[in-house]
Short mmCIF file of C-alpha atoms and ligand atoms in Angstrom, two decimals:
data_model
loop_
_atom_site.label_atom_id
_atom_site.label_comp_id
_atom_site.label_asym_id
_atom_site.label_seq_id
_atom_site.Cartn_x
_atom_site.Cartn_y
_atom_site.Cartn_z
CA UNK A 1 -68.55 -20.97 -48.55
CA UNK A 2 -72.42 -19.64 -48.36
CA UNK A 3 -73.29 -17.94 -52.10
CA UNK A 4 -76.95 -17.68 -52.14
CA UNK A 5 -77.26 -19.35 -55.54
CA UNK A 6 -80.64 -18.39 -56.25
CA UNK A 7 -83.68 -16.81 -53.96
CA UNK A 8 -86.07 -19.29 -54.73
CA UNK A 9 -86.74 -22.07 -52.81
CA UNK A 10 -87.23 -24.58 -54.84
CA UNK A 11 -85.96 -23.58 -58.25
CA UNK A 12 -86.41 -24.19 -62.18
CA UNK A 13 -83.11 -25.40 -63.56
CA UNK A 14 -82.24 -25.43 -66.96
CA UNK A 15 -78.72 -27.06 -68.25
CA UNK A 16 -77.33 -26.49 -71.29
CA UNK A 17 -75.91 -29.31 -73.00
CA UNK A 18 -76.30 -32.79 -72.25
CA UNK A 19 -72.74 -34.38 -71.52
CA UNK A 20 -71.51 -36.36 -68.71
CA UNK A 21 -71.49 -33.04 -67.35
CA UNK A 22 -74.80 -31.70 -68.28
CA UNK A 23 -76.57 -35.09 -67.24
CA UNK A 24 -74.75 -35.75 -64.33
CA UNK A 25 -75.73 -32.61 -62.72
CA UNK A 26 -79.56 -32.50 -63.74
CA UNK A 27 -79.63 -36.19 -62.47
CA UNK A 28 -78.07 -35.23 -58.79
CA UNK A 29 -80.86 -32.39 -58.98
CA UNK A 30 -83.19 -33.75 -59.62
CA UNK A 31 -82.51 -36.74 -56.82
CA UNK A 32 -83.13 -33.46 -54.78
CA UNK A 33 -86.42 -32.51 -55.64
CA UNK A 34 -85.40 -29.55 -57.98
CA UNK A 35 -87.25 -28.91 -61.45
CA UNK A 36 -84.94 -30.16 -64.28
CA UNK A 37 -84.63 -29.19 -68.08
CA UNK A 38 -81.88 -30.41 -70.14
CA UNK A 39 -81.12 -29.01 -73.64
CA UNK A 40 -79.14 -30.23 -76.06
CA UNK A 41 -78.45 -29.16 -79.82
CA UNK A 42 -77.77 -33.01 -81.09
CA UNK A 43 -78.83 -36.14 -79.48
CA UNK A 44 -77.98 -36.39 -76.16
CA UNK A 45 -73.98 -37.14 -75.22
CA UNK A 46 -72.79 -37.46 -78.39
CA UNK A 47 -69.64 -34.71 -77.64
CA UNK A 48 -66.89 -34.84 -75.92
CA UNK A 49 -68.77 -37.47 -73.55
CA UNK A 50 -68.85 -39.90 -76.54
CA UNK A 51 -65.54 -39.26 -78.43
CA UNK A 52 -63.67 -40.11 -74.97
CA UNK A 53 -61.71 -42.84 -73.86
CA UNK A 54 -63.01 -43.17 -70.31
CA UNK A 55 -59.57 -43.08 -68.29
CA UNK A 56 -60.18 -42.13 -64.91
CA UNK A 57 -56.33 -41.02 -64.75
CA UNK A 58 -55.90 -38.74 -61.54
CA UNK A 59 -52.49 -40.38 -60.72
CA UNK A 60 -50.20 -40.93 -63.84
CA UNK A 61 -50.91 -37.96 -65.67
CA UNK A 62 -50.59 -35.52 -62.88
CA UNK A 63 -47.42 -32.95 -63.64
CA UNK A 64 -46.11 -30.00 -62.28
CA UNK A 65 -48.37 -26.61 -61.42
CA UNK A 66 -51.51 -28.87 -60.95
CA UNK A 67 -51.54 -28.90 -57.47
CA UNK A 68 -54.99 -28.17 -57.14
CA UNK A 69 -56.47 -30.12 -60.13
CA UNK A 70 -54.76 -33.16 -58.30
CA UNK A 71 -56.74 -33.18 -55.39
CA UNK A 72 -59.52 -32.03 -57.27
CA UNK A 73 -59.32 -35.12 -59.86
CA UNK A 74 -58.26 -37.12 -56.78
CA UNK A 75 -61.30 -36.63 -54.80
CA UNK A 76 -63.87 -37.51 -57.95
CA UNK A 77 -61.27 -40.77 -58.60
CA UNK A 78 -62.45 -41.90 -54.43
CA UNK A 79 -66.40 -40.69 -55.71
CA UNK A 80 -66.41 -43.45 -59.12
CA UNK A 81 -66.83 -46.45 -57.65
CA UNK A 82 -70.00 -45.82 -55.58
CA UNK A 83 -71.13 -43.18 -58.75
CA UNK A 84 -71.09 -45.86 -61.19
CA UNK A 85 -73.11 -48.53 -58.50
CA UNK A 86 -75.92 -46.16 -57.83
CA UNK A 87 -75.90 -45.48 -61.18
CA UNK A 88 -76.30 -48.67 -63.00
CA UNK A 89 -78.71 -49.56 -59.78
CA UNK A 90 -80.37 -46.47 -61.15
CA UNK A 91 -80.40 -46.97 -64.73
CA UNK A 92 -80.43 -50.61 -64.87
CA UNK A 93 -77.66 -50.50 -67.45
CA UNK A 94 -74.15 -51.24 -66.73
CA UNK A 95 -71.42 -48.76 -67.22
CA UNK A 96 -68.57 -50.90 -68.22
CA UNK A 97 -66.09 -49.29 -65.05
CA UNK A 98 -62.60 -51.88 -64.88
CA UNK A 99 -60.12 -51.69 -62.22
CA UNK A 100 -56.93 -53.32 -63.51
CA UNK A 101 -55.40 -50.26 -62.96
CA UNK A 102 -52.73 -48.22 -65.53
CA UNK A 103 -49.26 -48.62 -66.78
CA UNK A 104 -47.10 -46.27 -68.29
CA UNK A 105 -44.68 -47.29 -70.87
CA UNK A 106 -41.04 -46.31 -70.89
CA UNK A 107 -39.68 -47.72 -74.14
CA UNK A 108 -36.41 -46.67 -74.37
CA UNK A 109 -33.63 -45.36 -71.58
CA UNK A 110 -34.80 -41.87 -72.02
CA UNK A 111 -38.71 -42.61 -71.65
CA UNK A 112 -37.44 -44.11 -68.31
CA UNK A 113 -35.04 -41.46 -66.77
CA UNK A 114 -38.17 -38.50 -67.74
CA UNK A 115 -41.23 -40.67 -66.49
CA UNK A 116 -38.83 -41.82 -63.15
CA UNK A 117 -37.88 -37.42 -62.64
CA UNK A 118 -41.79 -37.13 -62.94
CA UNK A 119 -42.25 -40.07 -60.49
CA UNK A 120 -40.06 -37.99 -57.97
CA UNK A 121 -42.66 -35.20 -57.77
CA UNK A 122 -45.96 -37.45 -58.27
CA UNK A 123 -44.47 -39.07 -55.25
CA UNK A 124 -44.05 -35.65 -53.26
CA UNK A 125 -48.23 -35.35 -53.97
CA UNK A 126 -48.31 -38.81 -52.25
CA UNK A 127 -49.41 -40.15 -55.14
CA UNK A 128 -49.50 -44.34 -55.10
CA UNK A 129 -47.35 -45.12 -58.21
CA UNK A 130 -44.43 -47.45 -58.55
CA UNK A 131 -41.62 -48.03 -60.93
CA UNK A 132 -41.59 -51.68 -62.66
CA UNK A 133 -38.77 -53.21 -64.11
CA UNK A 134 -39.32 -54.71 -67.86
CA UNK A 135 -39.47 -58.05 -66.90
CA UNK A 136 -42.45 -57.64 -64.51
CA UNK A 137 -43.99 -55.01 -66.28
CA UNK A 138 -44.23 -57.97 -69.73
CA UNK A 139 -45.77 -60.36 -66.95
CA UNK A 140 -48.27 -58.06 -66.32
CA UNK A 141 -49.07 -57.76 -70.18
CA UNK A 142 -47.24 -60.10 -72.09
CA UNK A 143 -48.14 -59.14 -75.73
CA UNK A 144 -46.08 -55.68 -75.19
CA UNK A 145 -43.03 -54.97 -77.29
CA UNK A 146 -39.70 -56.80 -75.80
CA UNK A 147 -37.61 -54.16 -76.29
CA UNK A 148 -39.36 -51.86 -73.42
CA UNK A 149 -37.43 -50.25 -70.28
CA UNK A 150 -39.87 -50.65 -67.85
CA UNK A 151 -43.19 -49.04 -66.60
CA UNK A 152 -44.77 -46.98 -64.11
CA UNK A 153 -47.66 -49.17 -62.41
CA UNK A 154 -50.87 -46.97 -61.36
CA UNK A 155 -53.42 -49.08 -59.25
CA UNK A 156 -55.83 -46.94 -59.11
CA UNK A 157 -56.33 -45.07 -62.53
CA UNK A 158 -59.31 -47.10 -63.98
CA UNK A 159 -61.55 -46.85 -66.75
CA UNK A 160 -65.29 -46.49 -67.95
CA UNK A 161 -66.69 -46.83 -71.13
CA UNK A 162 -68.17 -43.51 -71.52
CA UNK A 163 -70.26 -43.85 -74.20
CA UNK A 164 -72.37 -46.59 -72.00
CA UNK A 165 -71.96 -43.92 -68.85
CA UNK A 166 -74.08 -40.65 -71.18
CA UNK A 167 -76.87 -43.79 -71.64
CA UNK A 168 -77.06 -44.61 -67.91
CA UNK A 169 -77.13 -41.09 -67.15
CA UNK A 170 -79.61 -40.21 -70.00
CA UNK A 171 -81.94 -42.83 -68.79
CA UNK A 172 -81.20 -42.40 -64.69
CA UNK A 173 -81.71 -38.29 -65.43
CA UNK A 174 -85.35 -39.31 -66.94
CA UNK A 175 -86.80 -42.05 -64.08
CA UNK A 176 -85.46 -39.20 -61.80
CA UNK A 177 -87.87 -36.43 -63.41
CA UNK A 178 -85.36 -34.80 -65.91
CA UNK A 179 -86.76 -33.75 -68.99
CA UNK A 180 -84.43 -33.81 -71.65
CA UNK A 181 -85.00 -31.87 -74.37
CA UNK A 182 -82.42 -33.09 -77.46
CA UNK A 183 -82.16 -31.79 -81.15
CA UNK A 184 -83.51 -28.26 -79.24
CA UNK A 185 -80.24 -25.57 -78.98
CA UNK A 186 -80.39 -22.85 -76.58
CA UNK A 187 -80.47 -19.76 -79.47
CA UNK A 188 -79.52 -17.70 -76.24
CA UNK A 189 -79.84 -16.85 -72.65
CA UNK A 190 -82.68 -14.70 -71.58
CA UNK A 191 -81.57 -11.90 -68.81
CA UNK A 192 -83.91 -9.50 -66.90
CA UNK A 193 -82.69 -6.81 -64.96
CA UNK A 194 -79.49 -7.94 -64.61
CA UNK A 195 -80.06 -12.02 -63.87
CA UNK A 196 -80.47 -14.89 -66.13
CA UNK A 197 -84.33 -15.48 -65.90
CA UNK A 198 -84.64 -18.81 -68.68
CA UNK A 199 -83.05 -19.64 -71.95
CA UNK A 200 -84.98 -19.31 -75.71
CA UNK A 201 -84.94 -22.45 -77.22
CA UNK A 202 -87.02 -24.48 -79.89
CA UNK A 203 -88.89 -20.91 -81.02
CA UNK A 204 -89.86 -20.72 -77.21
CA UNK A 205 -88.64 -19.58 -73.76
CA UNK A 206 -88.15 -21.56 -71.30
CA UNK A 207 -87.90 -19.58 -67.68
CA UNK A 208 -85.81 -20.80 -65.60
CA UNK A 209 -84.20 -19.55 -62.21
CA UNK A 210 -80.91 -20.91 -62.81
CA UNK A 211 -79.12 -21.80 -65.91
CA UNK A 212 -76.21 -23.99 -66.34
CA UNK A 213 -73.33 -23.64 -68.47
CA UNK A 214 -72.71 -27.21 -69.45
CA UNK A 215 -72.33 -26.97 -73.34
CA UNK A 216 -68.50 -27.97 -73.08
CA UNK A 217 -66.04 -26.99 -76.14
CA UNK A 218 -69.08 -24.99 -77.33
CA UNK A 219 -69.81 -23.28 -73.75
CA UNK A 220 -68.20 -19.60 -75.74
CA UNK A 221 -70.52 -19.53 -78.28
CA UNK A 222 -73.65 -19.24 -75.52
CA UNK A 223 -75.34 -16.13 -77.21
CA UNK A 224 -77.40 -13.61 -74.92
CA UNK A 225 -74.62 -13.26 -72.05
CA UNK A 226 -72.41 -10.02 -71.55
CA UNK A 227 -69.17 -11.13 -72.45
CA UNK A 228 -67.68 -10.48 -69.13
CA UNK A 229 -69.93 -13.96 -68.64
CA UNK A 230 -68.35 -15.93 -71.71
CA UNK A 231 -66.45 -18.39 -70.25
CA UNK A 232 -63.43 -18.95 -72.42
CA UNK A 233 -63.47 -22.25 -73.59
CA UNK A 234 -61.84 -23.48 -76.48
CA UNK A 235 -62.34 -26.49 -78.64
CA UNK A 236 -58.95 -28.90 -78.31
CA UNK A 237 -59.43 -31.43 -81.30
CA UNK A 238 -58.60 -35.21 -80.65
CA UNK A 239 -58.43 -38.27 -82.74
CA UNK A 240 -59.08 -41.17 -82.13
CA UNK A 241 -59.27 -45.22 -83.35
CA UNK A 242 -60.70 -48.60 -82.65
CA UNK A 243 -59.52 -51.49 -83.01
CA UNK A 244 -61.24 -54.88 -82.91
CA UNK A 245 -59.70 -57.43 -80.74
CA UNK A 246 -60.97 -61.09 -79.95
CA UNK A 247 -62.56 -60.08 -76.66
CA UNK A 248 -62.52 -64.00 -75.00
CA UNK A 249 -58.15 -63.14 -76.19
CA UNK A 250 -57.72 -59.99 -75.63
CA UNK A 251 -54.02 -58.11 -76.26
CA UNK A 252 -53.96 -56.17 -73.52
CA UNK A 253 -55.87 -55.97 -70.18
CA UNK A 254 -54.50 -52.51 -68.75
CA UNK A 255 -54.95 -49.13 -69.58
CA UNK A 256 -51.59 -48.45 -71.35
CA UNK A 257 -49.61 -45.46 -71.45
CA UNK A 258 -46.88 -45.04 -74.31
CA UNK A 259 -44.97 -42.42 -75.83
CA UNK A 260 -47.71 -40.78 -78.30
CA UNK A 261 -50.48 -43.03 -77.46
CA UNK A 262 -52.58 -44.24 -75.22
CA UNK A 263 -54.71 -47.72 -75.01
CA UNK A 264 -57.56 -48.43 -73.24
CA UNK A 265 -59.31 -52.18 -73.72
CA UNK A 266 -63.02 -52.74 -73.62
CA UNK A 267 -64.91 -55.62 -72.48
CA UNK A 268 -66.89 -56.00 -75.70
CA UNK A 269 -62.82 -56.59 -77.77
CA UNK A 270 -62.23 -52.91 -78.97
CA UNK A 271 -59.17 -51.37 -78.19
CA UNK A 272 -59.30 -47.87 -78.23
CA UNK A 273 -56.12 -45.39 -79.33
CA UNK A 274 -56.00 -42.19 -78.67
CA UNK A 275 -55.77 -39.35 -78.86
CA UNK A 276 -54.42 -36.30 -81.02
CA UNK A 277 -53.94 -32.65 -79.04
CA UNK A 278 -54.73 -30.20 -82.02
CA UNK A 279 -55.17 -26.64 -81.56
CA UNK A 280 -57.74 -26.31 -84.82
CA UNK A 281 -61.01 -24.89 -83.66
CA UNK A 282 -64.15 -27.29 -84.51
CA UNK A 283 -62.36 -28.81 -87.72
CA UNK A 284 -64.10 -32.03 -87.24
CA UNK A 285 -61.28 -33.79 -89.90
CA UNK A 286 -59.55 -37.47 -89.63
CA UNK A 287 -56.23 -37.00 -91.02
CA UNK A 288 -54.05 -39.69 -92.27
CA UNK A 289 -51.08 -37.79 -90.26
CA UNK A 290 -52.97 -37.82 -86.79
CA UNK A 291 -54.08 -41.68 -87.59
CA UNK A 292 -51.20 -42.75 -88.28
CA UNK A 293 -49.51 -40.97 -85.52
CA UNK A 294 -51.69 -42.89 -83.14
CA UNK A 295 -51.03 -46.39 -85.27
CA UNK A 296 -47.19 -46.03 -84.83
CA UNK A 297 -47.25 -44.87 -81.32
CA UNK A 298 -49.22 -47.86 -80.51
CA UNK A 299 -47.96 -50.37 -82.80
CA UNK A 300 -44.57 -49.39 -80.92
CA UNK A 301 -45.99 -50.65 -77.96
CA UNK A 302 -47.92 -53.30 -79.02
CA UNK A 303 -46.47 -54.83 -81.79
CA UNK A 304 -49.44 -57.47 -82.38
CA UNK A 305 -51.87 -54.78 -83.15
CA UNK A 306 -50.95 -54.77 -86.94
CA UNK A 307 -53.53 -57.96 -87.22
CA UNK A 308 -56.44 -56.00 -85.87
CA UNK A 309 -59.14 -55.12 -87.66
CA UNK A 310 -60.31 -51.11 -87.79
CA UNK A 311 -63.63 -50.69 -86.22
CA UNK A 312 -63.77 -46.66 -86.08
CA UNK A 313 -61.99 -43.68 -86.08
CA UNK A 314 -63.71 -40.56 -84.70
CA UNK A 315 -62.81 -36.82 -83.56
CA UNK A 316 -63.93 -35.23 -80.66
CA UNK A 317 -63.78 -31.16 -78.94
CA UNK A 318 -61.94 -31.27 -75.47
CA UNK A 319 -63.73 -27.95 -73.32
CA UNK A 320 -60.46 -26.21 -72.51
CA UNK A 321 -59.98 -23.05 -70.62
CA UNK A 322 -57.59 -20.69 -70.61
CA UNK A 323 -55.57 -22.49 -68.01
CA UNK A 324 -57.00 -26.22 -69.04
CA UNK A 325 -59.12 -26.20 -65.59
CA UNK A 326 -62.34 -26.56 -65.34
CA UNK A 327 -64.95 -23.80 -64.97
CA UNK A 328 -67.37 -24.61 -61.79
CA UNK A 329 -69.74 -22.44 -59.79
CA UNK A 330 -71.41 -19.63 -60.03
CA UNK A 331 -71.06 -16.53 -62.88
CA UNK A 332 -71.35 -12.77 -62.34
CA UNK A 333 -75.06 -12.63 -62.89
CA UNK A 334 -77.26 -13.83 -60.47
CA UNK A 335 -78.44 -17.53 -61.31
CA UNK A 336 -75.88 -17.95 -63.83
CA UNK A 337 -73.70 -21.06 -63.16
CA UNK A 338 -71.09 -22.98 -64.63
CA UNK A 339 -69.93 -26.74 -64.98
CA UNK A 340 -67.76 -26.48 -68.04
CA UNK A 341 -63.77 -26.55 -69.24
CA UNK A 342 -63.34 -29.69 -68.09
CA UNK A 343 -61.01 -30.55 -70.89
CA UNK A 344 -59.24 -33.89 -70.66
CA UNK A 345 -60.71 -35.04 -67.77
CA UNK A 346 -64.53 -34.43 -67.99
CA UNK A 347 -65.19 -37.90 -67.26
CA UNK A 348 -62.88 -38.63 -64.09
CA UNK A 349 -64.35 -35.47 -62.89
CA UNK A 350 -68.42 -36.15 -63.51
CA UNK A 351 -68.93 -37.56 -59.96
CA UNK A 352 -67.59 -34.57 -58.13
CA UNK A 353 -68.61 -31.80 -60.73
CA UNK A 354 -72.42 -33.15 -60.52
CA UNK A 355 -72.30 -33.18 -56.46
CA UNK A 356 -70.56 -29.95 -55.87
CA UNK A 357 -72.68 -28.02 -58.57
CA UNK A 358 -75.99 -30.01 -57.19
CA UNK A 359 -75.40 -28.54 -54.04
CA UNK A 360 -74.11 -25.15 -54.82
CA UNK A 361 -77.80 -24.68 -56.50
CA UNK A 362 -79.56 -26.48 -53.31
CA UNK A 363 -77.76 -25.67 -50.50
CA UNK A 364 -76.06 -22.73 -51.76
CA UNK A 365 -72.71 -24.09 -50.76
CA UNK A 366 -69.79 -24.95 -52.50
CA UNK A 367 -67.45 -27.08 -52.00
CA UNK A 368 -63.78 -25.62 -50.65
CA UNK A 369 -62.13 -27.81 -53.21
CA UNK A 370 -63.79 -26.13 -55.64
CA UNK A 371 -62.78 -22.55 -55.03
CA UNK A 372 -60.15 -22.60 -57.64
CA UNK A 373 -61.58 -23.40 -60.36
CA UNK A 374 -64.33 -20.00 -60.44
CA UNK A 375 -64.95 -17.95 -63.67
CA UNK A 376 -63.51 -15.61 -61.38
CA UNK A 377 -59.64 -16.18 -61.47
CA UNK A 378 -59.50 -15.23 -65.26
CA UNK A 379 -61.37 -11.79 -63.93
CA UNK A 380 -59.35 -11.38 -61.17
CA UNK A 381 -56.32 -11.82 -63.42
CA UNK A 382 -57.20 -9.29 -65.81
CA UNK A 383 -58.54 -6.82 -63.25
CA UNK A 384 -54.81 -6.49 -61.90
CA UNK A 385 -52.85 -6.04 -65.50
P1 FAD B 401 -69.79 -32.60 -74.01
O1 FAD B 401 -69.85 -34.05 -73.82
O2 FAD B 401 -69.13 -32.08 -75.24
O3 FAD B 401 -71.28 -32.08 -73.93
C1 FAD B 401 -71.62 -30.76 -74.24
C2 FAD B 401 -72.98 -30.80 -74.92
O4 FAD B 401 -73.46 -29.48 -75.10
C3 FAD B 401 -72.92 -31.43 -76.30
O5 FAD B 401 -73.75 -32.58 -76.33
C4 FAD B 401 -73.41 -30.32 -77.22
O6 FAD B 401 -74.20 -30.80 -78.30
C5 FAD B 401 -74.23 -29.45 -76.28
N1 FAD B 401 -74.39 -28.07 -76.71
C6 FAD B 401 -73.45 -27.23 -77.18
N2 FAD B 401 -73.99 -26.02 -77.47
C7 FAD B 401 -75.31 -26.11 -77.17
C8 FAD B 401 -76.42 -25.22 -77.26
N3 FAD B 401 -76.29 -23.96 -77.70
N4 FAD B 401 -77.64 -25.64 -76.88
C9 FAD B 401 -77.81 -26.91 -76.42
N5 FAD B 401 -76.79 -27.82 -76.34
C10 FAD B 401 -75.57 -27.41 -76.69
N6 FAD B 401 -61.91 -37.28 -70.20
C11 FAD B 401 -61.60 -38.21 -69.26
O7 FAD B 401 -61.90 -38.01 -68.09
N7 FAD B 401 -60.96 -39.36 -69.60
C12 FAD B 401 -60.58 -39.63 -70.88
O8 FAD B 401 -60.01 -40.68 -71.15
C13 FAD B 401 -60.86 -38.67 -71.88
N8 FAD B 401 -60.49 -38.90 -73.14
C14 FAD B 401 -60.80 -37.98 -74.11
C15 FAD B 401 -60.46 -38.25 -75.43
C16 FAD B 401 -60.84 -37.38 -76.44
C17 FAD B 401 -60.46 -37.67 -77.87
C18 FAD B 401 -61.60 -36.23 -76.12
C19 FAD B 401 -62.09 -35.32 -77.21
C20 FAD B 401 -61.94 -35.96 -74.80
C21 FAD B 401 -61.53 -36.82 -73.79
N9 FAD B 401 -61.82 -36.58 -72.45
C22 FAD B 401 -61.55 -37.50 -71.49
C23 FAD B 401 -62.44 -35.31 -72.03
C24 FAD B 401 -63.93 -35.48 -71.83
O9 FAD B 401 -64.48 -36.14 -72.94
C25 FAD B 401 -64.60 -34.12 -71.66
O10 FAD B 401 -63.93 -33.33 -70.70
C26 FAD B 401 -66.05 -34.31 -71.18
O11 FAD B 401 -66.71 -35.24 -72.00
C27 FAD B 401 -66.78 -32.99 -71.20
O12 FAD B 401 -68.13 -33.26 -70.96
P2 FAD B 401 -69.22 -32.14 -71.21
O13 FAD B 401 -70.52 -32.72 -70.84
O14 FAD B 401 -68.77 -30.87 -70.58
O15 FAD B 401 -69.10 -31.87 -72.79
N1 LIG B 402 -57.67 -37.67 -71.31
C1 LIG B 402 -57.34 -38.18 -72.59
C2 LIG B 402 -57.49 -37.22 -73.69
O1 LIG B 402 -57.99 -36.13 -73.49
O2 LIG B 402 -57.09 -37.54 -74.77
#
């Protein structure tokens, strides 16, 4: 699909909001000769990109009516492993990415008959997952609880420690030109005749021929567009904990799915548990309910946790849309774009968000898997009520 992003041939960018998203996409720009300003109202990734867990889940967690997002999660789970080379080659700073792969707990009879009915369809999407029986699923990880029914075995859902990916890409963004403006909000968007012409930030504007829409949970509150431009993001607040683990002993080597938690293991001994799904705007509170939520969920799983140490507990704001899809490409005003809604899977989704939005501004061309996920489908749907 030819757009014509912007009439320029070599353009100014500016992003808003330096993510994984925001920082992924100025870096792949900026690989391509085009003029790069990041802004960000904090310090750079410390959002969503830093409250994650850093599942690259495009297998277990797929369900019903996400056809699309599949393939679209799919296709940035095949882009990860060469991402994360040329970017720690880039960087020089590793990104902590682990393949052992993900298992999904059933713990009692009924965890098993709903997670083997989802299996059925996951399988129809050709999805590689396979039902383990109890026994080989406590081989794999023998510290789980004895009591479990079995698990579904993902080999290809991996993991990254995203709060070492937003460094790499901070630093990779920079050697590759980027200038990254952080503690510096965009007040709003400046328009002209009808197109976005730069963005008024730090008491200045900053022209620019294309702005990006990459300020995640916080991508509404953009002032200076029309509101037929808002994209409708909402914050989704999640929870989340640390554990400290012996890291030459580790309890667990997986990514573990269970009922109400999930676990993710880091090479430096922390186990992370997550994550709350709350539905309270940017209430940035750690409840005891939420924590201890997450504690029992896990503890269910993984008995042996109750020795561990806390090392954090933090909340983060999921970017989710209307539909929980991500927003990419390009916005009803000329040199408007989006990269944002990316909600629970911004980080599996970095590699192909930064490429296809990269060369959507370059090439003006963007990528057929991406067609579903326009600004334009929430238009389109209001335009025929
Ligand atoms: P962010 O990282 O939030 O970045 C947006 C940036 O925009 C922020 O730094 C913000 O300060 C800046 N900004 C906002 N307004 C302005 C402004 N006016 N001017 C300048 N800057 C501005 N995804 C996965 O793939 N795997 C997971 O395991 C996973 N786990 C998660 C667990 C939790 C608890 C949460 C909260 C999210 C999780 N996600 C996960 C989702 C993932 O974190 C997000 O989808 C992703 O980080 C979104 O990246 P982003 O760059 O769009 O947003
Ligand atoms: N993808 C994990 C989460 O959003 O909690």
């Amino acid at each position: 699909m030819r757009t014509g992003a912007t009439q320029s041939p070599s353009p100014t960018v500016a992003v808003i909001g330096a993510g994984a998203i925001g920082l992924s996409v100025a870096w792949r720009l900026a690989q391509r000769g085009v003029e790069v300003t990041v802004f960000d109202k904090d310090a750079a990734g410390m959002g969503a990109s830093h409250a994650a867990a850093g599942m690259l889940a495009a297998c277990a967690e797929a369900e019903p009516g996400e056809k699309g997002l599949v393939a679209l999660n799919r296709a940035s789970q095949v882009l990860w492993p060469s991402f994360a080379d040329e970017l720690e080659r880039a960087s020089g700073m590793p990104i902590g990415l682990r393949a052992e792969g993900t298992l999904v707990l059933a713990l009692t009879a009924d965890d098993q008959a709903r997670l083997k009915h989802l299996l059925t369809f996951q399988h129809s999407l050709g999805l590689p997952l396979e039902w383990l029986s109890a026994a080989e699923t406590r081989r794999r990880e023998p510290h789980l609880a004895p009591g479990i029914a079995g698990s579904v075995w993902s080999p290809e859902d991996h993991q990254v420690d995203n709060r070492a990916l937003v460094a790499a890409l901070r630093a990779a963004a920079r050697k590759a030109g980027v200038v990254i403006r952080e503690h510096a909000a965009v007040d709003r968007v400046k328009t002209d005749d009808g197109r976005v012409t730069g963005v008024h930030a730090d008491g200045r504007v900053f022209p620019a021929d294309v702005v990006i829409v990459a300020a995640g949970a916080w991508s509404r509150s953009i002032a200076g567009l029309p509101p037929e431009a808002r994209p409708p993001v909402r914050p989704v607040k999640g929870q989340m904990l640390a554990l400290r683990m012996d890291p030459k002993a580790p309890l667990l080597r997986h990514v573990v799915w269970s009922p109400g938690a999930y676990l993710v293991p880091r090479d430096d001994g922390r186990l992370l548990i997550g994550a709350t799904v709350e539905e309270k705007g940017f209430d940035s509170e750690l409840t005891a309910g939420g924590q201890l939520a997450l504690l029992e969920a896990a503890w269910r799983a993984l008995p042996a946790i109750e020795e561990l140490p806390i090392d954090e507990m933090w909340v983060g704001f999921r970017p989710g849309s209307r539909d929980d899809a991500p927003i990419i490409g390009p916005g009803p005003m000329p040199g408007l774009i989006y990269a944002t809604g990316h909600y629970r899977n911004g980080i599996l989704l970095t590699p192909v968000t930064a490429k296809a939005v990269a060369d959507f501004v370059v090439d003006g061309i963007m990528d057929p898997l991406l067609r579903p996920f326009g600004l334009e489908r929430f238009t389109a749907a209001v335009a025929a009520e």
